[in-house]
Amino acid sequence: MTDDRLIVALDVPNALSGAELATQLGDAVNFYKIGLGMLTGGGLALANELKQEQGKRIFLDMKLFDIGATIEAAVRGLAQFDLDFLTVHGDPHVVAAAKEGAGASDMKILAVTILTSLDRADLDVCQIRAGDVSELVGARAARAFEAGADGVIASPQEAAMIRALPQAQDRLIVTPGVRPAGADLGDQKRVATPANAVADGADHIVVGRPVWKSSNPRAAAEAIVAELNSPQAHNPNH
Ligand code: C5P
């Protein structure tokens, strides 16, 4: 059984190891995230290979940020790669330019609100205005949706709050920071289980290390898919 709600982060150093992992996972996984860490190791070529040869869906996690004209040009170029999701920072001018660049392609623009690795002390250092982090996340998500974002990246603990925003209707919420019960947290701090994340309104969950570091990645992915289809994952409002 496969389930497109599970996105596996291919956080391995190069396209060769990414392709090997995808082969191991086989039809247990249908959606992959390729990030900046693999960009110089053939990430775009791997995205193409997984898409064109294996029919997989691809989330390119670039977290772009620049002046509008540059974002538009970059996204226009990436739109030719037949990608499914692309991340940009959630500043309204960035989101609006990315949507222009995406044009009529099917590529969805997902906005990063505030990196989940940042806490209030980090925001102070960056001179970000006062306020509770989750309040700022909600405000930035609302602005990103108003600028046209097809979805946002959020911590699972912010999913329910974002899902309740009027601007979030028919938009996607994608949550990293997901850990099956008992899994090693790594550097993730604010985590939830796959079932809780979707019950709180996430449309997709991104899971990396619990799958690719596992001694049996395929079994790990299958266990997550089983959890996503368990009664605990049911969202009565969805
Ligand atoms: O290994 P792990 O499951 O923690 O991987 C999560 C993936 O999601 C990594 O690729 C990480 O860069 C990404 N991510 C995240 N938090 C964000 C945005 C992306 O953990 N706010």
PDB file of C-alpha atoms and ligand atoms in Angstrom:
ATOM      1  CA  MET A   1       0.000   0.000   0.000  1.00  0.00           C
ATOM      2  CA  THR A   2       1.269   3.479  -0.781  1.00  0.00           C
ATOM      3  CA  ASP A   3      -0.065   6.815   0.418  1.00  0.00           C
ATOM      4  CA  ASP A   4       0.834  10.199  -1.094  1.00  0.00           C
ATOM      5  CA  ARG A   5       0.396  11.845   2.300  1.00  0.00           C
ATOM      6  CA  LEU A   6       3.826  10.466   3.213  1.00  0.00           C
ATOM      7  CA  ILE A   7       6.707  12.443   1.681  1.00  0.00           C
ATOM      8  CA  VAL A   8      10.120  10.918   2.334  1.00  0.00           C
ATOM      9  CA  ALA A   9      12.991  13.417   2.586  1.00  0.00           C
ATOM     10  CA  LEU A  10      15.927  12.083   0.554  1.00  0.00           C
ATOM     11  CA  ASP A  11      18.514  13.800   2.760  1.00  0.00           C
ATOM     12  CA  VAL A  12      21.392  11.731   1.436  1.00  0.00           C
ATOM     13  CA  PRO A  13      24.474  13.367  -0.092  1.00  0.00           C
ATOM     14  CA  ASN A  14      24.062  12.649  -3.775  1.00  0.00           C
ATOM     15  CA  ALA A  15      21.770  11.423  -6.516  1.00  0.00           C
ATOM     16  CA  LEU A  16      23.336   7.959  -6.577  1.00  0.00           C
ATOM     17  CA  SER A  17      22.534   7.205  -2.933  1.00  0.00           C
ATOM     18  CA  GLY A  18      19.128   8.861  -3.385  1.00  0.00           C
ATOM     19  CA  ALA A  19      18.330   6.582  -6.315  1.00  0.00           C
ATOM     20  CA  GLU A  20      19.472   3.523  -4.323  1.00  0.00           C
ATOM     21  CA  LEU A  21      17.229   4.475  -1.425  1.00  0.00           C
ATOM     22  CA  ALA A  22      14.273   5.062  -3.761  1.00  0.00           C
ATOM     23  CA  THR A  23      14.848   1.610  -5.263  1.00  0.00           C
ATOM     24  CA  GLN A  24      14.827   0.052  -1.786  1.00  0.00           C
ATOM     25  CA  LEU A  25      11.606   1.868  -0.934  1.00  0.00           C
ATOM     26  CA  GLY A  26       9.987   0.810  -4.207  1.00  0.00           C
ATOM     27  CA  ASP A  27       6.228   1.208  -4.316  1.00  0.00           C
ATOM     28  CA  ALA A  28       6.025   1.824  -0.542  1.00  0.00           C
ATOM     29  CA  VAL A  29       6.734   5.533  -1.227  1.00  0.00           C
ATOM     30  CA  ASN A  30       5.313   7.689  -3.989  1.00  0.00           C
ATOM     31  CA  PHE A  31       6.430  11.196  -2.972  1.00  0.00           C
ATOM     32  CA  TYR A  32       9.988  12.415  -2.347  1.00  0.00           C
ATOM     33  CA  LYS A  33      11.504  15.624  -1.037  1.00  0.00           C
ATOM     34  CA  ILE A  34      14.833  16.727  -2.501  1.00  0.00           C
ATOM     35  CA  GLY A  35      16.549  19.587  -0.709  1.00  0.00           C
ATOM     36  CA  LEU A  36      19.466  21.971  -0.867  1.00  0.00           C
ATOM     37  CA  GLY A  37      21.880  19.396   0.542  1.00  0.00           C
ATOM     38  CA  MET A  38      21.658  17.373  -2.666  1.00  0.00           C
ATOM     39  CA  LEU A  39      21.549  20.264  -5.110  1.00  0.00           C
ATOM     40  CA  THR A  40      25.222  20.066  -6.013  1.00  0.00           C
ATOM     41  CA  GLY A  41      25.092  16.259  -5.880  1.00  0.00           C
ATOM     42  CA  GLY A  42      22.701  15.876  -8.789  1.00  0.00           C
ATOM     43  CA  GLY A  43      19.432  16.676  -6.992  1.00  0.00           C
ATOM     44  CA  LEU A  44      17.628  18.056 -10.036  1.00  0.00           C
ATOM     45  CA  ALA A  45      18.733  15.137 -12.199  1.00  0.00           C
ATOM     46  CA  LEU A  46      17.436  12.720  -9.557  1.00  0.00           C
ATOM     47  CA  ALA A  47      14.146  14.632  -9.381  1.00  0.00           C
ATOM     48  CA  ASN A  48      13.810  14.210 -13.147  1.00  0.00           C
ATOM     49  CA  GLU A  49      14.704  10.525 -13.043  1.00  0.00           C
ATOM     50  CA  LEU A  50      12.243   9.705 -10.255  1.00  0.00           C
ATOM     51  CA  LYS A  51       9.525  11.673 -12.010  1.00  0.00           C
ATOM     52  CA  GLN A  52      10.016  10.629 -15.624  1.00  0.00           C
ATOM     53  CA  GLU A  53      11.123   7.020 -15.152  1.00  0.00           C
ATOM     54  CA  GLN A  54       9.251   6.012 -12.012  1.00  0.00           C
ATOM     55  CA  GLY A  55       6.259   8.350 -11.977  1.00  0.00           C
ATOM     56  CA  LYS A  56       7.061   9.581  -8.446  1.00  0.00           C
ATOM     57  CA  ARG A  57       5.905  12.962  -7.162  1.00  0.00           C
ATOM     58  CA  ILE A  58       8.625  15.467  -6.265  1.00  0.00           C
ATOM     59  CA  PHE A  59       8.853  18.191  -3.637  1.00  0.00           C
ATOM     60  CA  LEU A  60      11.870  20.429  -4.295  1.00  0.00           C
ATOM     61  CA  ASP A  61      12.743  22.129  -1.005  1.00  0.00           C
ATOM     62  CA  MET A  62      14.727  25.217  -2.037  1.00  0.00           C
ATOM     63  CA  LYS A  63      13.287  27.791   0.415  1.00  0.00           C
ATOM     64  CA  LEU A  64      13.935  30.566  -2.106  1.00  0.00           C
ATOM     65  CA  PHE A  65      14.224  34.180  -0.986  1.00  0.00           C
ATOM     66  CA  ASP A  66      15.253  37.165  -3.136  1.00  0.00           C
ATOM     67  CA  ILE A  67      13.866  40.210  -4.913  1.00  0.00           C
ATOM     68  CA  GLY A  68      10.669  39.534  -6.825  1.00  0.00           C
ATOM     69  CA  ALA A  69      12.200  39.611 -10.313  1.00  0.00           C
ATOM     70  CA  THR A  70      14.840  37.028  -9.380  1.00  0.00           C
ATOM     71  CA  ILE A  71      12.326  34.739  -7.665  1.00  0.00           C
ATOM     72  CA  GLU A  72      10.039  34.905 -10.691  1.00  0.00           C
ATOM     73  CA  ALA A  73      12.893  34.001 -13.057  1.00  0.00           C
ATOM     74  CA  ALA A  74      14.134  31.154 -10.829  1.00  0.00           C
ATOM     75  CA  VAL A  75      10.674  29.664 -10.425  1.00  0.00           C
ATOM     76  CA  ARG A  76       9.931  29.997 -14.143  1.00  0.00           C
ATOM     77  CA  GLY A  77      13.034  27.901 -14.809  1.00  0.00           C
ATOM     78  CA  LEU A  78      12.143  25.306 -12.173  1.00  0.00           C
ATOM     79  CA  ALA A  79       8.582  25.066 -13.497  1.00  0.00           C
ATOM     80  CA  GLN A  80      10.003  23.318 -16.577  1.00  0.00           C
ATOM     81  CA  PHE A  81      11.094  20.368 -14.426  1.00  0.00           C
ATOM     82  CA  ASP A  82       7.573  19.017 -13.854  1.00  0.00           C
ATOM     83  CA  LEU A  83       7.868  19.307 -10.072  1.00  0.00           C
ATOM     84  CA  ASP A  84       4.904  18.970  -7.722  1.00  0.00           C
ATOM     85  CA  PHE A  85       5.872  21.206  -4.766  1.00  0.00           C
ATOM     86  CA  LEU A  86       8.445  24.006  -4.413  1.00  0.00           C
ATOM     87  CA  THR A  87       9.216  25.964  -1.239  1.00  0.00           C
ATOM     88  CA  VAL A  88       9.872  29.693  -0.974  1.00  0.00           C
ATOM     89  CA  HIS A  89       9.986  31.917   2.096  1.00  0.00           C
ATOM     90  CA  GLY A  90       6.549  33.197   3.039  1.00  0.00           C
ATOM     91  CA  ASP A  91       7.153  36.929   2.558  1.00  0.00           C
ATOM     92  CA  PRO A  92       4.279  38.176   0.395  1.00  0.00           C
ATOM     93  CA  HIS A  93       6.486  39.639  -2.382  1.00  0.00           C
ATOM     94  CA  VAL A  94       8.349  36.321  -2.651  1.00  0.00           C
ATOM     95  CA  VAL A  95       5.175  34.231  -2.769  1.00  0.00           C
ATOM     96  CA  ALA A  96       3.511  36.508  -5.337  1.00  0.00           C
ATOM     97  CA  ALA A  97       6.598  36.446  -7.583  1.00  0.00           C
ATOM     98  CA  ALA A  98       6.859  32.654  -7.270  1.00  0.00           C
ATOM     99  CA  LYS A  99       3.239  32.250  -8.325  1.00  0.00           C
ATOM    100  CA  GLU A 100       3.930  34.450 -11.366  1.00  0.00           C
ATOM    101  CA  GLY A 101       6.933  32.320 -12.235  1.00  0.00           C
ATOM    102  CA  ALA A 102       4.989  29.067 -11.786  1.00  0.00           C
ATOM    103  CA  GLY A 103       2.479  30.374 -14.343  1.00  0.00           C
ATOM    104  CA  ALA A 104       0.153  27.696 -15.661  1.00  0.00           C
ATOM    105  CA  SER A 105       2.330  24.798 -14.466  1.00  0.00           C
ATOM    106  CA  ASP A 106       0.979  22.335 -11.893  1.00  0.00           C
ATOM    107  CA  MET A 107       3.824  23.134  -9.477  1.00  0.00           C
ATOM    108  CA  LYS A 108       2.445  24.173  -6.093  1.00  0.00           C
ATOM    109  CA  ILE A 109       4.166  26.976  -4.220  1.00  0.00           C
ATOM    110  CA  LEU A 110       4.549  26.241  -0.514  1.00  0.00           C
ATOM    111  CA  ALA A 111       5.529  29.039   1.856  1.00  0.00           C
ATOM    112  CA  VAL A 112       7.854  28.664   4.823  1.00  0.00           C
ATOM    113  CA  THR A 113       6.490  30.837   7.638  1.00  0.00           C
ATOM    114  CA  ILE A 114       9.183  30.713  10.350  1.00  0.00           C
ATOM    115  CA  LEU A 115      11.734  27.901  10.312  1.00  0.00           C
ATOM    116  CA  THR A 116      10.743  25.381  12.957  1.00  0.00           C
ATOM    117  CA  SER A 117      14.323  25.339  14.208  1.00  0.00           C
ATOM    118  CA  LEU A 118      14.020  28.983  15.363  1.00  0.00           C
ATOM    119  CA  ASP A 119      12.728  29.908  18.800  1.00  0.00           C
ATOM    120  CA  ARG A 120      11.911  33.324  20.236  1.00  0.00           C
ATOM    121  CA  ALA A 121      15.524  34.006  21.235  1.00  0.00           C
ATOM    122  CA  ASP A 122      16.648  33.381  17.631  1.00  0.00           C
ATOM    123  CA  LEU A 123      13.931  35.734  16.350  1.00  0.00           C
ATOM    124  CA  ASP A 124      15.165  38.412  18.762  1.00  0.00           C
ATOM    125  CA  VAL A 125      18.656  38.073  17.294  1.00  0.00           C
ATOM    126  CA  CYS A 126      17.143  38.500  13.814  1.00  0.00           C
ATOM    127  CA  GLN A 127      15.256  41.627  14.980  1.00  0.00           C
ATOM    128  CA  ILE A 128      11.861  40.011  14.268  1.00  0.00           C
ATOM    129  CA  ARG A 129       9.054  41.864  16.020  1.00  0.00           C
ATOM    130  CA  ALA A 130       7.872  40.874  19.481  1.00  0.00           C
ATOM    131  CA  GLY A 131       5.199  38.230  19.874  1.00  0.00           C
ATOM    132  CA  ASP A 132       4.704  34.599  20.513  1.00  0.00           C
ATOM    133  CA  VAL A 133       6.273  32.402  17.781  1.00  0.00           C
ATOM    134  CA  SER A 134       2.990  30.644  16.985  1.00  0.00           C
ATOM    135  CA  GLU A 135       1.184  33.975  16.699  1.00  0.00           C
ATOM    136  CA  LEU A 136       3.824  35.160  14.210  1.00  0.00           C
ATOM    137  CA  VAL A 137       3.541  31.861  12.308  1.00  0.00           C
ATOM    138  CA  GLY A 138      -0.236  32.322  12.037  1.00  0.00           C
ATOM    139  CA  ALA A 139       0.138  35.923  10.852  1.00  0.00           C
ATOM    140  CA  ARG A 140       2.787  34.985   8.258  1.00  0.00           C
ATOM    141  CA  ALA A 141       0.732  32.021   7.044  1.00  0.00           C
ATOM    142  CA  ALA A 142      -2.308  34.253   6.549  1.00  0.00           C
ATOM    143  CA  ARG A 143      -0.233  36.794   4.564  1.00  0.00           C
ATOM    144  CA  ALA A 144       1.325  34.029   2.459  1.00  0.00           C
ATOM    145  CA  PHE A 145      -2.099  32.615   1.593  1.00  0.00           C
ATOM    146  CA  GLU A 146      -3.337  36.110   0.709  1.00  0.00           C
ATOM    147  CA  ALA A 147      -0.325  36.462  -1.617  1.00  0.00           C
ATOM    148  CA  GLY A 148      -1.377  33.252  -3.386  1.00  0.00           C
ATOM    149  CA  ALA A 149       0.549  30.440  -1.674  1.00  0.00           C
ATOM    150  CA  ASP A 150      -0.892  27.021  -2.458  1.00  0.00           C
ATOM    151  CA  GLY A 151       0.175  25.848   0.981  1.00  0.00           C
ATOM    152  CA  VAL A 152       2.522  26.309   3.904  1.00  0.00           C
ATOM    153  CA  ILE A 153       5.203  24.328   5.665  1.00  0.00           C
ATOM    154  CA  ALA A 154       4.500  24.190   9.376  1.00  0.00           C
ATOM    155  CA  SER A 155       5.444  22.336  12.504  1.00  0.00           C
ATOM    156  CA  PRO A 156       2.772  19.737  13.350  1.00  0.00           C
ATOM    157  CA  GLN A 157       2.079  21.726  16.481  1.00  0.00           C
ATOM    158  CA  GLU A 158       1.010  24.678  14.351  1.00  0.00           C
ATOM    159  CA  ALA A 159      -1.118  22.641  11.932  1.00  0.00           C
ATOM    160  CA  ALA A 160      -4.423  22.926  13.799  1.00  0.00           C
ATOM    161  CA  MET A 161      -4.021  26.677  14.313  1.00  0.00           C
ATOM    162  CA  ILE A 162      -3.235  27.233  10.608  1.00  0.00           C
ATOM    163  CA  ARG A 163      -6.026  24.891   9.487  1.00  0.00           C
ATOM    164  CA  ALA A 164      -8.464  27.107  11.419  1.00  0.00           C
ATOM    165  CA  LEU A 165      -7.429  30.291   9.533  1.00  0.00           C
ATOM    166  CA  PRO A 166     -10.133  31.421   7.106  1.00  0.00           C
ATOM    167  CA  GLN A 167      -7.375  31.962   4.490  1.00  0.00           C
ATOM    168  CA  ALA A 168      -6.323  28.298   4.763  1.00  0.00           C
ATOM    169  CA  GLN A 169      -9.412  26.894   3.115  1.00  0.00           C
ATOM    170  CA  ASP A 170      -8.464  24.589   0.234  1.00  0.00           C
ATOM    171  CA  ARG A 171      -4.749  25.242   0.878  1.00  0.00           C
ATOM    172  CA  LEU A 172      -2.157  22.643   1.786  1.00  0.00           C
ATOM    173  CA  ILE A 173      -0.400  22.179   5.111  1.00  0.00           C
ATOM    174  CA  VAL A 174       2.807  20.161   4.929  1.00  0.00           C
ATOM    175  CA  THR A 175       4.528  19.230   8.190  1.00  0.00           C
ATOM    176  CA  PRO A 176       8.104  18.088   8.809  1.00  0.00           C
ATOM    177  CA  GLY A 177       9.092  17.325  12.409  1.00  0.00           C
ATOM    178  CA  VAL A 178       7.141  14.070  12.393  1.00  0.00           C
ATOM    179  CA  ARG A 179       8.303  11.094  14.439  1.00  0.00           C
ATOM    180  CA  PRO A 180       6.612   7.707  14.804  1.00  0.00           C
ATOM    181  CA  ALA A 181       6.215   6.849  18.510  1.00  0.00           C
ATOM    182  CA  GLY A 182       9.547   5.761  19.983  1.00  0.00           C
ATOM    183  CA  ALA A 183      11.663   7.094  17.077  1.00  0.00           C
ATOM    184  CA  ASP A 184      14.850   9.079  17.688  1.00  0.00           C
ATOM    185  CA  LEU A 185      14.075  12.829  17.644  1.00  0.00           C
ATOM    186  CA  GLY A 186      17.417  13.882  16.115  1.00  0.00           C
ATOM    187  CA  ASP A 187      17.505  17.711  16.163  1.00  0.00           C
ATOM    188  CA  GLN A 188      13.732  18.066  15.839  1.00  0.00           C
ATOM    189  CA  LYS A 189      12.230  19.707  18.909  1.00  0.00           C
ATOM    190  CA  ARG A 190       8.523  20.226  18.323  1.00  0.00           C
ATOM    191  CA  VAL A 191       7.396  16.882  16.977  1.00  0.00           C
ATOM    192  CA  ALA A 192       4.190  14.897  16.578  1.00  0.00           C
ATOM    193  CA  THR A 193       3.379  11.406  15.380  1.00  0.00           C
ATOM    194  CA  PRO A 194       2.193  10.883  11.794  1.00  0.00           C
ATOM    195  CA  ALA A 195      -1.345  10.161  13.026  1.00  0.00           C
ATOM    196  CA  ASN A 196      -1.494  13.302  15.165  1.00  0.00           C
ATOM    197  CA  ALA A 197      -0.131  15.501  12.387  1.00  0.00           C
ATOM    198  CA  VAL A 198      -2.843  14.491   9.911  1.00  0.00           C
ATOM    199  CA  ALA A 199      -5.538  14.503  12.597  1.00  0.00           C
ATOM    200  CA  ASP A 200      -4.550  18.138  13.242  1.00  0.00           C
ATOM    201  CA  GLY A 201      -5.022  19.065   9.602  1.00  0.00           C
ATOM    202  CA  ALA A 202      -1.759  18.271   7.789  1.00  0.00           C
ATOM    203  CA  ASP A 203      -2.281  17.168   4.178  1.00  0.00           C
ATOM    204  CA  HIS A 204       1.234  15.735   3.888  1.00  0.00           C
ATOM    205  CA  ILE A 205       3.935  14.787   6.371  1.00  0.00           C
ATOM    206  CA  VAL A 206       7.660  14.923   5.596  1.00  0.00           C
ATOM    207  CA  VAL A 207       9.745  12.210   7.234  1.00  0.00           C
ATOM    208  CA  GLY A 208      13.480  11.822   6.745  1.00  0.00           C
ATOM    209  CA  ARG A 209      15.750  10.069   9.217  1.00  0.00           C
ATOM    210  CA  PRO A 210      13.188   7.640  10.683  1.00  0.00           C
ATOM    211  CA  VAL A 211      13.020   6.166   7.157  1.00  0.00           C
ATOM    212  CA  TRP A 212      16.430   6.593   5.518  1.00  0.00           C
ATOM    213  CA  LYS A 213      18.468   5.882   8.648  1.00  0.00           C
ATOM    214  CA  SER A 214      16.427   2.774   9.420  1.00  0.00           C
ATOM    215  CA  SER A 215      18.006  -0.653   8.933  1.00  0.00           C
ATOM    216  CA  ASN A 216      14.874  -1.485   6.933  1.00  0.00           C
ATOM    217  CA  PRO A 217      13.679   1.731   5.226  1.00  0.00           C
ATOM    218  CA  ARG A 218      10.858   0.003   3.390  1.00  0.00           C
ATOM    219  CA  ALA A 219       9.391  -1.473   6.589  1.00  0.00           C
ATOM    220  CA  ALA A 220       9.732   1.926   8.295  1.00  0.00           C
ATOM    221  CA  ALA A 221       7.820   3.642   5.472  1.00  0.00           C
ATOM    222  CA  GLU A 222       5.162   0.934   5.454  1.00  0.00           C
ATOM    223  CA  ALA A 223       4.649   1.334   9.206  1.00  0.00           C
ATOM    224  CA  ILE A 224       4.109   5.095   8.750  1.00  0.00           C
ATOM    225  CA  VAL A 225       1.584   4.503   5.959  1.00  0.00           C
ATOM    226  CA  ALA A 226      -0.242   2.013   8.196  1.00  0.00           C
ATOM    227  CA  GLU A 227      -0.348   4.614  10.968  1.00  0.00           C
ATOM    228  CA  LEU A 228      -1.720   7.244   8.543  1.00  0.00           C
ATOM    229  CA  ASN A 229      -4.543   4.837   7.760  1.00  0.00           C
ATOM    230  CA  SER A 230      -5.309   3.963  11.387  1.00  0.00           C
ATOM    231  CA  PRO A 231      -8.327   5.355  13.274  1.00  0.00           C
ATOM    232  CA  GLN A 232      -5.984   7.656  15.286  1.00  0.00           C
ATOM    233  CA  ALA A 233      -5.249   9.595  12.105  1.00  0.00           C
ATOM    234  CA  HIS A 234      -8.890  10.398  11.525  1.00  0.00           C
ATOM    235  CA  ASN A 235      -9.742  14.083  11.387  1.00  0.00           C
ATOM    236  CA  PRO A 236     -13.452  14.591  11.982  1.00  0.00           C
ATOM    237  CA  ASN A 237     -13.302  18.005  10.244  1.00  0.00           C
ATOM    238  CA  HIS A 238     -11.552  16.802   7.124  1.00  0.00           C
TER     239      HIS A 238
HETATM  240  O1  C5P B   1      15.037  13.651   9.241  1.00  0.00           O
HETATM  241  P1  C5P B   1      13.827  14.493   9.477  1.00  0.00           P
HETATM  242  O2  C5P B   1      12.538  13.690   9.485  1.00  0.00           O
HETATM  243  O3  C5P B   1      13.951  15.399  10.673  1.00  0.00           O
HETATM  244  O4  C5P B   1      13.763  15.410   8.173  1.00  0.00           O
HETATM  245  C1  C5P B   1      12.837  16.419   8.016  1.00  0.00           C
HETATM  246  C2  C5P B   1      13.078  17.114   6.721  1.00  0.00           C
HETATM  247  O5  C5P B   1      12.251  18.257   6.676  1.00  0.00           O
HETATM  248  C3  C5P B   1      14.503  17.610   6.510  1.00  0.00           C
HETATM  249  O6  C5P B   1      14.751  17.536   5.108  1.00  0.00           O
HETATM  250  C4  C5P B   1      14.450  19.044   6.975  1.00  0.00           C
HETATM  251  O7  C5P B   1      15.383  19.862   6.306  1.00  0.00           O
HETATM  252  C5  C5P B   1      13.041  19.428   6.544  1.00  0.00           C
HETATM  253  N1  C5P B   1      12.472  20.548   7.263  1.00  0.00           N
HETATM  254  C6  C5P B   1      12.312  20.589   8.628  1.00  0.00           C
HETATM  255  N2  C5P B   1      11.750  21.689   9.208  1.00  0.00           N
HETATM  256  C7  C5P B   1      11.337  22.701   8.461  1.00  0.00           C
HETATM  257  C8  C5P B   1      11.471  22.648   7.077  1.00  0.00           C
HETATM  258  C9  C5P B   1      12.048  21.532   6.495  1.00  0.00           C
HETATM  259  O8  C5P B   1      12.655  19.658   9.335  1.00  0.00           O
HETATM  260  N3  C5P B   1      10.775  23.746   9.024  1.00  0.00           N
END
